[in-house]
């Protein structure tokens, strides 16, 4: 006697049953959801980029940021609040791409200036990209993302430009 599967094949009904069992076995947060990927978030901070400075300490052992880093971090935070009106990202793996555009020195030849403006010469001098990354991570915590531990993928690049700035692009990390 044939089994009545309601008009679907046996293989289709088995696949459906397996999917249902998998969903029941997975914890609630890991179950398949509709694609709710976040759109790319881009924040641009105009002006000379400032890296995170080494923390300083008072005589009593209290740590604080150097003034220049502190002022720039507040500027990045204010720009982020103006440019990003969405919800704070939480419980998602994030990819952050940072492009640092440093000013071109005025004391170089026209040929070198042109090469740097075209991206043929890149800054290989201090400060390190990691210091820019640290400042951006700290400045955007609590505004764009809940905690910087959500960042799983990072790309940070330095360039020369006549228009110095930092561009930060946040996307959901690929699986």
XYZ file of N, CA and C in Angstrom:
525
model
N 0.842 -1.178 0.000
C 0.000 0.000 0.000
C 0.888 1.243 0.000
N 0.715 2.166 -0.997
C 1.562 3.356 -1.084
C 1.300 4.328 0.067
N 2.355 5.051 0.427
C 2.245 6.042 1.500
C 1.765 7.350 0.893
N 0.755 7.962 1.518
C 0.219 9.238 1.043
C 1.082 10.370 1.605
N 1.783 11.072 0.717
C 2.653 12.176 1.162
C 2.096 13.529 0.772
N 0.834 13.585 0.409
C 0.201 14.864 0.101
C 0.656 15.464 -1.208
N 0.991 14.665 -2.204
C 1.339 15.175 -3.519
C 2.806 15.503 -3.705
N 3.664 15.272 -2.692
C 5.095 15.503 -2.870
C 5.803 14.160 -2.854
N 6.978 14.109 -3.469
C 7.699 12.846 -3.554
C 8.245 12.458 -2.186
N 8.619 11.194 -2.093
C 9.177 10.678 -0.843
C 10.471 11.420 -0.499
N 11.343 11.643 -1.505
C 12.612 12.344 -1.266
C 12.380 13.769 -0.769
N 11.393 14.457 -1.344
C 11.081 15.821 -0.902
C 10.583 15.828 0.532
N 9.749 14.858 0.884
C 9.231 14.827 2.253
C 10.340 14.489 3.240
N 11.302 13.616 2.855
C 12.424 13.283 3.740
C 13.328 14.507 3.932
N 13.587 15.238 2.851
C 14.420 16.440 2.950
C 13.764 17.460 3.862
N 12.462 17.614 3.746
C 11.728 18.546 4.596
C 11.796 18.118 6.054
N 11.676 16.820 6.305
C 11.737 16.308 7.679
C 13.125 16.527 8.269
N 14.182 16.266 7.471
C 15.549 16.470 7.959
C 15.784 17.934 8.319
N 15.285 18.837 7.476
C 15.443 20.270 7.745
C 14.752 20.639 9.054
N 13.549 20.107 9.265
C 12.821 20.385 10.503
C 13.561 19.875 11.723
N 14.167 18.686 11.613
C 14.923 18.115 12.730
C 16.153 18.971 13.005
N 16.880 19.383 11.935
C 18.055 20.237 12.125
C 17.677 21.518 12.850
N 16.571 22.126 12.444
C 16.134 23.376 13.072
C 15.823 23.159 14.546
N 15.256 21.995 14.884
C 14.925 21.723 16.285
C 16.184 21.494 17.100
N 17.233 20.920 16.486
C 18.452 20.603 17.215
C 19.369 21.807 17.396
N 19.321 22.764 16.466
C 20.184 23.936 16.570
C 19.679 24.884 17.652
N 20.594 25.526 18.382
C 20.160 26.545 19.338
C 19.417 27.656 18.610
N 18.546 28.332 19.325
C 17.661 29.320 18.713
C 18.422 30.392 17.924
N 19.539 30.881 18.437
C 20.289 31.936 17.762
C 20.949 31.489 16.469
N 21.127 30.160 16.269
C 21.816 29.662 15.085
C 20.877 29.116 14.020
N 19.589 29.132 14.265
C 18.640 28.624 13.278
C 18.616 29.517 12.050
N 18.270 28.911 10.931
C 18.230 29.657 9.671
C 17.207 30.778 9.763
N 17.650 31.976 9.402
C 16.774 33.141 9.386
C 16.791 33.713 7.989
N 15.804 34.527 7.658
C 15.875 35.189 6.358
C 17.121 36.065 6.302
N 17.570 36.357 5.113
C 18.775 37.179 4.975
C 18.529 38.561 5.566
N 19.145 38.812 6.705
C 18.998 40.110 7.360
C 20.370 40.767 7.460
N 21.098 40.710 6.355
C 22.432 41.300 6.334
C 22.313 42.822 6.371
N 23.283 43.434 7.024
C 23.262 44.889 7.136
C 23.820 45.514 5.858
N 23.285 46.657 5.452
C 23.876 47.356 4.301
C 25.212 47.973 4.728
N 26.123 48.219 3.792
C 27.407 48.823 4.152
C 27.212 50.190 4.821
N 27.992 50.431 5.849
C 27.965 51.703 6.576
C 29.294 52.397 6.286
N 29.242 53.621 5.772
C 30.467 54.363 5.476
C 30.475 55.663 6.264
N 31.588 55.904 6.935
C 31.777 57.133 7.707
C 33.076 57.770 7.224
N 33.011 59.055 6.885
C 34.181 59.789 6.407
C 34.480 60.902 7.399
N 35.733 60.947 7.858
C 36.170 61.994 8.786
C 37.229 62.814 8.061
N 36.878 64.046 7.699
C 37.799 64.920 6.973
C 38.808 65.550 7.923
N 39.981 65.858 7.389
C 41.044 66.461 8.182
C 42.214 65.501 8.316
N 43.323 66.011 8.839
C 44.514 65.178 9.006
C 44.229 64.027 9.965
N 44.439 62.778 9.536
C 44.214 61.634 10.420
C 45.208 61.629 11.580
N 44.716 61.258 12.748
C 45.549 61.180 13.945
C 45.467 59.754 14.481
N 46.602 59.092 14.685
C 46.569 57.736 15.231
C 46.365 57.759 16.739
N 46.028 56.613 17.298
C 45.916 56.505 18.753
C 47.317 56.609 19.335
N 47.461 57.465 20.335
C 48.744 57.592 21.003
C 48.853 56.578 22.127
N 50.052 56.399 22.621
C 50.236 55.481 23.753
C 49.569 56.072 24.977
N 48.887 55.256 25.759
C 48.244 55.805 26.956
C 49.284 56.368 27.924
N 48.913 57.440 28.570
C 49.774 58.066 29.582
C 49.208 57.726 30.956
N 50.040 57.854 31.970
C 49.613 57.503 33.323
C 49.915 58.648 34.286
N 48.975 58.870 35.206
C 49.198 59.865 36.255
C 50.070 59.233 37.334
N 50.448 60.034 38.299
C 51.258 59.505 39.407
C 50.518 58.441 40.201
N 49.187 58.550 40.207
C 48.394 57.575 40.965
C 48.081 56.323 40.147
N 48.569 56.265 38.891
C 48.370 55.076 38.073
C 47.168 55.120 37.152
N 46.440 56.242 37.126
C 45.273 56.376 36.249
C 45.744 56.579 34.805
N 45.188 55.800 33.867
C 45.572 55.903 32.454
C 44.671 56.903 31.729
N 45.249 57.631 30.782
C 44.460 58.553 29.961
C 45.105 58.654 28.585
N 44.289 59.073 27.601
C 44.780 59.249 26.231
C 45.520 60.576 26.119
N 46.555 60.639 25.272
C 47.186 61.933 25.005
C 46.157 62.899 24.411
N 46.345 64.186 24.627
C 45.344 65.182 24.241
C 44.996 65.117 22.754
N 46.006 65.024 21.877
C 45.754 65.018 20.438
C 44.881 63.818 20.042
N 45.179 62.647 20.585
C 44.378 61.443 20.297
C 42.972 61.588 20.846
N 42.864 62.125 22.043
C 41.560 62.283 22.695
C 40.657 63.219 21.882
N 41.216 64.337 21.428
C 40.440 65.309 20.646
C 39.994 64.686 19.323
N 40.897 63.972 18.646
C 40.540 63.363 17.361
C 39.517 62.244 17.552
N 39.651 61.477 18.622
C 38.684 60.402 18.898
C 37.291 60.984 19.098
N 37.202 62.106 19.804
C 35.904 62.768 19.996
C 35.351 63.285 18.669
N 36.237 63.774 17.797
C 35.802 64.252 16.485
C 35.247 63.091 15.648
N 35.911 61.940 15.681
C 35.434 60.755 14.955
C 34.080 60.324 15.511
N 33.943 60.339 16.826
C 32.680 59.964 17.467
C 31.556 60.899 17.027
N 31.820 62.207 17.021
C 30.798 63.170 16.603
C 30.418 62.989 15.137
N 31.405 62.763 14.277
C 31.116 62.528 12.857
C 30.288 61.261 12.678
N 30.605 60.229 13.435
C 29.848 58.973 13.339
C 28.399 59.190 13.753
N 28.186 59.969 14.805
C 26.815 60.250 15.249
C 26.043 61.033 14.190
N 26.725 61.939 13.475
C 26.070 62.721 12.424
C 25.786 61.886 11.178
N 26.715 61.000 10.827
C 26.607 60.269 9.567
C 25.875 58.938 9.684
N 25.808 58.352 10.885
C 25.161 57.046 11.048
C 23.987 57.183 12.005
N 22.801 56.968 11.488
C 21.581 57.095 12.295
C 20.941 55.736 12.584
N 21.566 54.662 12.154
C 20.988 53.327 12.322
C 21.167 52.795 13.733
N 20.663 51.581 13.959
C 20.795 50.967 15.282
C 22.235 50.509 15.522
N 22.609 50.420 16.787
C 23.925 49.931 17.144
C 23.984 48.441 16.794
N 25.046 48.019 16.124
C 25.166 46.632 15.684
C 25.608 45.758 16.846
N 24.911 44.657 17.018
C 25.265 43.711 18.073
C 24.968 42.301 17.584
N 25.702 41.345 18.083
C 25.522 39.920 17.772
C 25.746 39.605 16.301
N 26.602 40.365 15.621
C 26.944 40.081 14.228
C 28.456 40.211 14.070
N 29.040 39.301 13.306
C 30.460 39.416 12.981
C 30.611 40.532 11.946
N 31.547 41.444 12.191
C 31.689 42.620 11.332
C 33.032 42.636 10.614
N 33.022 43.230 9.431
C 34.237 43.482 8.675
C 34.398 44.993 8.602
N 35.582 45.477 8.964
C 35.856 46.916 8.953
C 36.999 47.191 7.979
N 36.748 48.109 7.060
C 37.773 48.537 6.115
C 38.067 50.010 6.387
N 39.326 50.303 6.669
C 39.739 51.673 6.981
C 40.739 52.119 5.919
N 40.473 53.280 5.332
C 41.405 53.883 4.380
C 41.850 55.214 4.968
N 43.143 55.325 5.208
C 43.724 56.530 5.792
C 44.395 57.309 4.667
N 43.928 58.526 4.437
C 44.503 59.398 3.413
C 45.300 60.488 4.119
N 46.625 60.351 4.098
C 47.507 61.299 4.767
C 47.839 62.457 3.833
N 48.113 63.636 4.403
C 48.460 64.775 3.542
C 49.811 64.559 2.856
N 49.927 65.103 1.659
C 51.191 65.033 0.920
C 52.069 66.182 1.404
N 53.325 65.881 1.697
C 54.238 66.911 2.189
C 54.425 68.000 1.129
N 54.574 69.227 1.592
C 54.755 70.353 0.666
C 56.207 70.480 0.212
N 57.135 69.839 0.903
C 58.558 70.019 0.613
C 59.106 68.997 -0.385
N 58.252 68.380 -1.185
C 58.736 67.393 -2.154
C 58.576 67.935 -3.575
N 59.236 67.292 -4.523
C 59.182 67.752 -5.921
C 57.785 67.553 -6.503
N 57.535 68.255 -7.612
C 56.232 68.134 -8.275
C 56.009 66.712 -8.781
N 57.074 66.081 -9.250
C 56.966 64.710 -9.748
C 56.558 63.757 -8.620
N 57.238 63.878 -7.471
C 56.879 63.022 -6.326
C 55.460 63.319 -5.859
N 55.083 64.587 -5.856
C 53.732 64.970 -5.441
C 52.700 64.302 -6.344
N 52.956 64.350 -7.649
C 52.035 63.743 -8.613
C 51.947 62.231 -8.401
N 53.096 61.580 -8.213
C 53.109 60.124 -7.996
C 52.332 59.751 -6.733
N 52.479 60.542 -5.681
C 51.760 60.256 -4.434
C 50.265 60.505 -4.585
N 49.904 61.565 -5.292
C 48.485 61.871 -5.501
C 47.805 60.794 -6.339
N 48.540 60.175 -7.258
C 47.983 59.118 -8.110
C 47.997 57.748 -7.436
N 48.582 57.660 -6.244
C 48.619 56.388 -5.527
C 49.770 55.488 -5.926
N 50.729 56.025 -6.698
C 51.878 55.224 -7.116
C 52.909 55.094 -6.001
N 52.913 56.031 -5.069
C 53.763 55.942 -3.875
C 52.851 55.942 -2.667
N 53.087 55.017 -1.766
C 52.258 54.895 -0.564
C 53.105 55.212 0.667
N 52.481 55.687 1.745
C 53.231 56.007 2.964
C 53.752 54.742 3.646
N 55.060 54.666 3.796
C 55.655 53.536 4.509
C 56.385 54.048 5.755
N 55.883 55.146 6.272
C 56.464 55.766 7.463
C 55.485 55.635 8.624
N 55.985 55.931 9.816
C 55.104 55.899 10.980
C 54.089 57.013 10.866
N 52.951 56.911 11.465
C 52.475 55.881 12.383
C 51.958 54.637 11.658
N 51.930 53.536 12.401
C 51.468 52.257 11.876
C 49.960 52.275 11.655
N 49.509 51.417 10.760
C 48.069 51.308 10.509
C 47.335 50.814 11.754
N 48.007 50.013 12.572
C 47.345 49.475 13.773
C 46.934 50.585 14.736
N 47.688 51.679 14.768
C 47.332 52.781 15.663
C 46.090 53.527 15.177
N 45.938 53.653 13.849
C 44.708 54.244 13.310
C 43.526 53.326 13.618
N 43.752 52.029 13.447
C 42.699 51.046 13.702
C 42.216 51.115 15.149
N 43.151 51.182 16.091
C 42.776 51.247 17.517
C 41.899 52.461 17.804
N 42.282 53.608 17.250
C 41.505 54.821 17.494
C 40.093 54.688 16.935
N 39.963 54.160 15.718
C 38.641 53.997 15.094
C 37.804 52.995 15.879
N 38.395 51.875 16.279
C 37.654 50.874 17.065
C 37.088 51.498 18.333
N 37.910 52.244 19.041
C 37.461 52.863 20.292
C 36.422 53.952 20.045
N 36.621 54.763 19.014
C 35.718 55.890 18.756
C 34.324 55.430 18.333
N 34.220 54.317 17.616
C 32.922 53.870 17.102
C 32.215 52.876 18.020
N 32.886 52.453 19.096
C 32.246 51.563 20.061
C 31.138 52.322 20.775
N 29.963 51.713 20.805
C 28.809 52.337 21.445
C 27.991 53.197 20.498
N 28.477 53.402 19.269
C 27.735 54.185 18.276
C 27.362 53.304 17.093
N 28.369 52.713 16.457
C 28.117 51.839 15.314
C 27.994 50.390 15.777
N 28.902 49.958 16.639
C 28.843 48.593 17.166
C 28.835 48.619 18.680
N 28.297 47.539 19.249
C 28.171 47.430 20.702
C 29.545 47.311 21.362
N 30.399 46.491 20.795
C 31.735 46.283 21.341
C 32.663 45.938 20.181
N 33.916 46.365 20.262
C 34.815 46.099 19.139
C 35.234 44.636 19.041
N 34.806 43.794 19.981
C 35.090 42.364 19.837
C 34.226 41.725 18.745
N 33.230 42.448 18.217
C 32.407 41.955 17.108
C 33.170 41.993 15.783
N 34.268 42.729 15.742
C 35.049 42.863 14.509
C 35.893 41.608 14.326
N 35.628 40.902 13.219
C 36.377 39.677 12.938
C 37.317 39.835 11.750
N 37.015 40.752 10.842
C 37.848 40.982 9.661
C 38.217 42.460 9.597
N 39.505 42.738 9.339
C 39.972 44.122 9.295
C 40.865 44.331 8.080
N 40.704 45.479 7.445
C 41.603 45.912 6.382
C 41.900 47.382 6.651
N 43.177 47.724 6.753
C 43.558 49.112 7.011
C 44.680 49.479 6.044
N 44.456 50.520 5.247
C 45.418 50.930 4.223
C 45.736 52.410 4.363
N 46.994 52.770 4.039
C 47.416 54.168 4.066
C 47.701 54.642 2.646
N 47.262 55.867 2.362
C 47.480 56.494 1.064
C 47.878 57.946 1.292
N 48.408 58.571 0.237
C 48.621 60.015 0.247
C 47.470 60.667 -0.500
N 47.114 61.889 -0.100
C 46.050 62.610 -0.788
C 46.165 64.103 -0.508
N 45.676 64.907 -1.457
C 45.576 66.350 -1.232
C 44.374 66.667 -0.354
N 43.522 65.681 -0.138
C 42.324 65.818 0.695
C 42.429 64.803 1.846
N 43.196 65.124 2.914
C 43.400 64.152 3.988
C 42.098 63.814 4.714
N 41.938 62.529 5.027
C 40.717 62.051 5.679
C 40.894 60.595 6.065
N 39.907 60.086 6.796
C 39.805 58.652 7.076
C 38.435 58.210 6.604
N 38.387 57.112 5.865
C 37.126 56.519 5.426
C 36.988 55.161 6.101
N 35.869 54.953 6.769
C 35.604 53.691 7.458
C 34.368 53.066 6.827
N 34.485 51.818 6.395
C 33.348 51.090 5.841
C 33.134 49.839 6.679
N 31.911 49.685 7.180
C 31.559 48.533 8.021
C 30.538 47.690 7.273
N 30.826 46.402 7.151
C 29.887 45.460 6.549
C 29.823 44.226 7.436
N 28.842 43.396 7.170
C 28.756 42.136 7.900
C 29.812 41.200 7.333
N 30.548 40.531 8.214
C 31.603 39.621 7.771
C 30.995 38.438 7.041
N 31.656 38.006 5.981
C 31.189 36.847 5.224
C 31.367 35.578 6.028
N 30.513 34.622 5.749
C 30.577 33.351 6.477
C 31.352 32.351 5.672
